[in-house]
Short mmCIF file of C-alpha atoms in Angstrom, two decimals:
data_model
loop_
_atom_site.label_atom_id
_atom_site.label_comp_id
_atom_site.label_asym_id
_atom_site.label_seq_id
_atom_site.Cartn_x
_atom_site.Cartn_y
_atom_site.Cartn_z
CA MET A 155 110.80 91.45 57.10
CA THR A 156 111.06 87.59 57.68
CA ILE A 157 108.14 85.40 55.68
CA ARG A 158 106.88 84.66 59.52
CA HIS A 159 106.35 88.29 60.02
CA ARG A 160 104.66 89.20 56.89
CA CYS A 161 101.98 86.42 57.17
CA ARG A 162 101.46 88.32 61.02
CA SER A 163 100.70 91.52 59.64
CA GLY A 164 98.52 89.92 56.83
CA LEU A 165 96.60 88.23 59.78
CA LEU A 166 95.88 91.74 61.43
CA LEU A 167 94.44 93.17 58.16
CA SER A 168 92.18 90.52 57.93
CA LEU A 169 91.30 91.47 61.63
CA LEU A 170 91.41 95.13 60.76
CA PRO A 171 87.22 95.31 60.62
CA ILE A 172 86.46 93.22 64.08
CA PHE A 173 89.55 96.16 65.95
CA SER A 174 88.06 98.70 64.23
CA ALA A 175 84.51 99.24 65.35
CA CYS A 176 85.73 99.19 68.89
CA ALA A 177 88.48 101.52 68.46
CA ALA A 178 85.73 103.78 67.02
CA ASP A 179 83.83 103.90 70.99
CA LEU A 180 86.69 105.26 72.87
CA PRO A 181 86.83 108.40 74.71
CA GLN A 182 89.60 110.58 73.26
CA ASP A 183 89.71 112.77 76.63
CA GLY A 184 89.67 112.10 80.12
CA PRO A 185 91.35 109.97 82.68
CA ILE A 186 95.52 108.37 81.46
CA GLN A 187 95.84 104.49 82.45
CA ALA A 188 99.36 103.61 81.75
CA VAL A 189 99.94 100.24 79.91
CA ILE A 190 102.71 97.64 79.59
CA ILE A 191 102.89 95.80 76.25
CA GLY A 192 105.45 93.10 75.47
CA PHE A 193 105.67 92.50 71.86
CA VAL A 194 106.64 88.84 70.49
CA ILE A 195 109.69 89.88 68.58
CA THR A 196 112.15 93.10 69.24
CA THR A 197 109.64 96.17 68.05
CA PRO A 198 110.64 100.09 68.24
CA GLY A 199 108.08 101.33 70.86
CA GLU A 200 108.31 104.76 69.38
CA ALA A 201 108.06 103.61 65.44
CA PRO A 202 105.08 105.29 63.75
CA GLU A 203 104.59 101.41 62.32
CA THR A 204 104.21 100.15 65.91
CA LEU A 205 101.69 103.16 67.45
CA LYS A 206 99.63 102.36 63.90
CA ARG A 207 99.52 98.54 64.74
CA LEU A 208 98.27 98.92 68.09
CA LYS A 209 95.84 101.63 66.62
CA GLN A 210 94.25 99.02 64.21
CA ALA A 211 94.56 96.22 66.71
CA GLY A 212 92.31 98.45 69.13
CA ALA A 213 94.00 101.11 71.04
CA ALA A 214 93.17 104.07 69.21
CA ASP A 215 94.62 106.78 71.09
CA ALA A 216 98.07 104.67 72.10
CA ARG A 217 100.69 106.89 72.84
CA PHE A 218 104.13 105.41 73.34
CA VAL A 219 105.85 106.45 77.01
CA SER A 220 109.19 104.65 76.90
CA SER A 221 110.76 101.31 76.48
CA LEU A 222 111.36 98.89 79.15
CA SER A 223 112.92 96.49 77.34
CA PRO A 224 113.75 95.66 73.40
CA ARG A 225 110.31 94.14 73.67
CA SER A 226 108.57 96.09 75.94
CA HIS A 227 106.95 99.39 76.06
CA LEU A 228 104.81 101.97 78.19
CA TYR A 229 102.24 103.35 76.65
CA GLN A 230 99.22 105.47 78.06
CA LEU A 231 95.83 105.05 76.86
CA THR A 232 92.87 107.19 77.61
CA CYS A 233 90.53 106.00 80.06
CA PRO A 234 90.57 105.12 83.48
CA GLU A 235 91.34 101.09 84.97
CA SER A 236 87.84 99.96 85.40
CA ASP A 237 86.14 101.87 82.10
CA PRO A 238 84.71 99.12 79.89
CA HIS A 239 86.36 100.59 76.93
CA CYS A 240 89.49 99.99 78.13
CA ASP A 241 88.43 96.28 79.34
CA ARG A 242 87.82 95.56 75.60
CA VAL A 243 90.94 97.34 74.49
CA MET A 244 93.47 95.24 76.75
CA GLU A 245 91.42 92.35 75.92
CA MET A 246 92.00 93.04 72.21
CA LEU A 247 95.52 94.27 72.34
CA ARG A 248 95.96 90.68 74.16
CA SER A 249 94.91 88.37 71.28
CA TYR A 250 96.96 90.38 68.82
CA PRO A 251 99.54 87.91 67.52
CA GLU A 252 102.11 90.03 67.60
CA ILE A 253 101.56 91.19 70.92
CA GLU A 254 102.59 88.18 74.09
CA TYR A 255 100.88 90.78 76.78
CA ALA A 256 99.34 93.74 77.46
CA SER A 257 98.57 95.03 80.89
CA PRO A 258 98.24 98.48 83.28
CA ASP A 259 100.98 99.46 85.06
CA LYS A 260 101.54 98.13 88.47
CA ARG A 261 104.94 99.43 89.08
CA LYS A 262 105.00 101.66 92.16
CA GLY A 263 104.68 105.33 91.24
CA ALA A 264 102.90 104.38 87.72
CA ARG A 265 99.92 106.73 87.46
#
């Protein structure tokens, strides 16, 4: 683990109280939205540590679907695309230092 990676992890811990308040408001059942998340560095998308970080970053119910590349992975969130909770989660994910981008999956046939 590099010093840069440790610093980013420390930053996450300091922001955790801010994100956890919003994450608690998310519905736990309902429509599914597919989301592509691109990480700054190579990241195992299905690893328990990665899922834990996503939850800490605001995606309380993120479920791994598949890897698109070593840094980009597809996840499912429980919410419709038009739900304000999903908008907040997407913004929180985008502001997370380890995440380069987070966007709804608009590929043909995506759910």
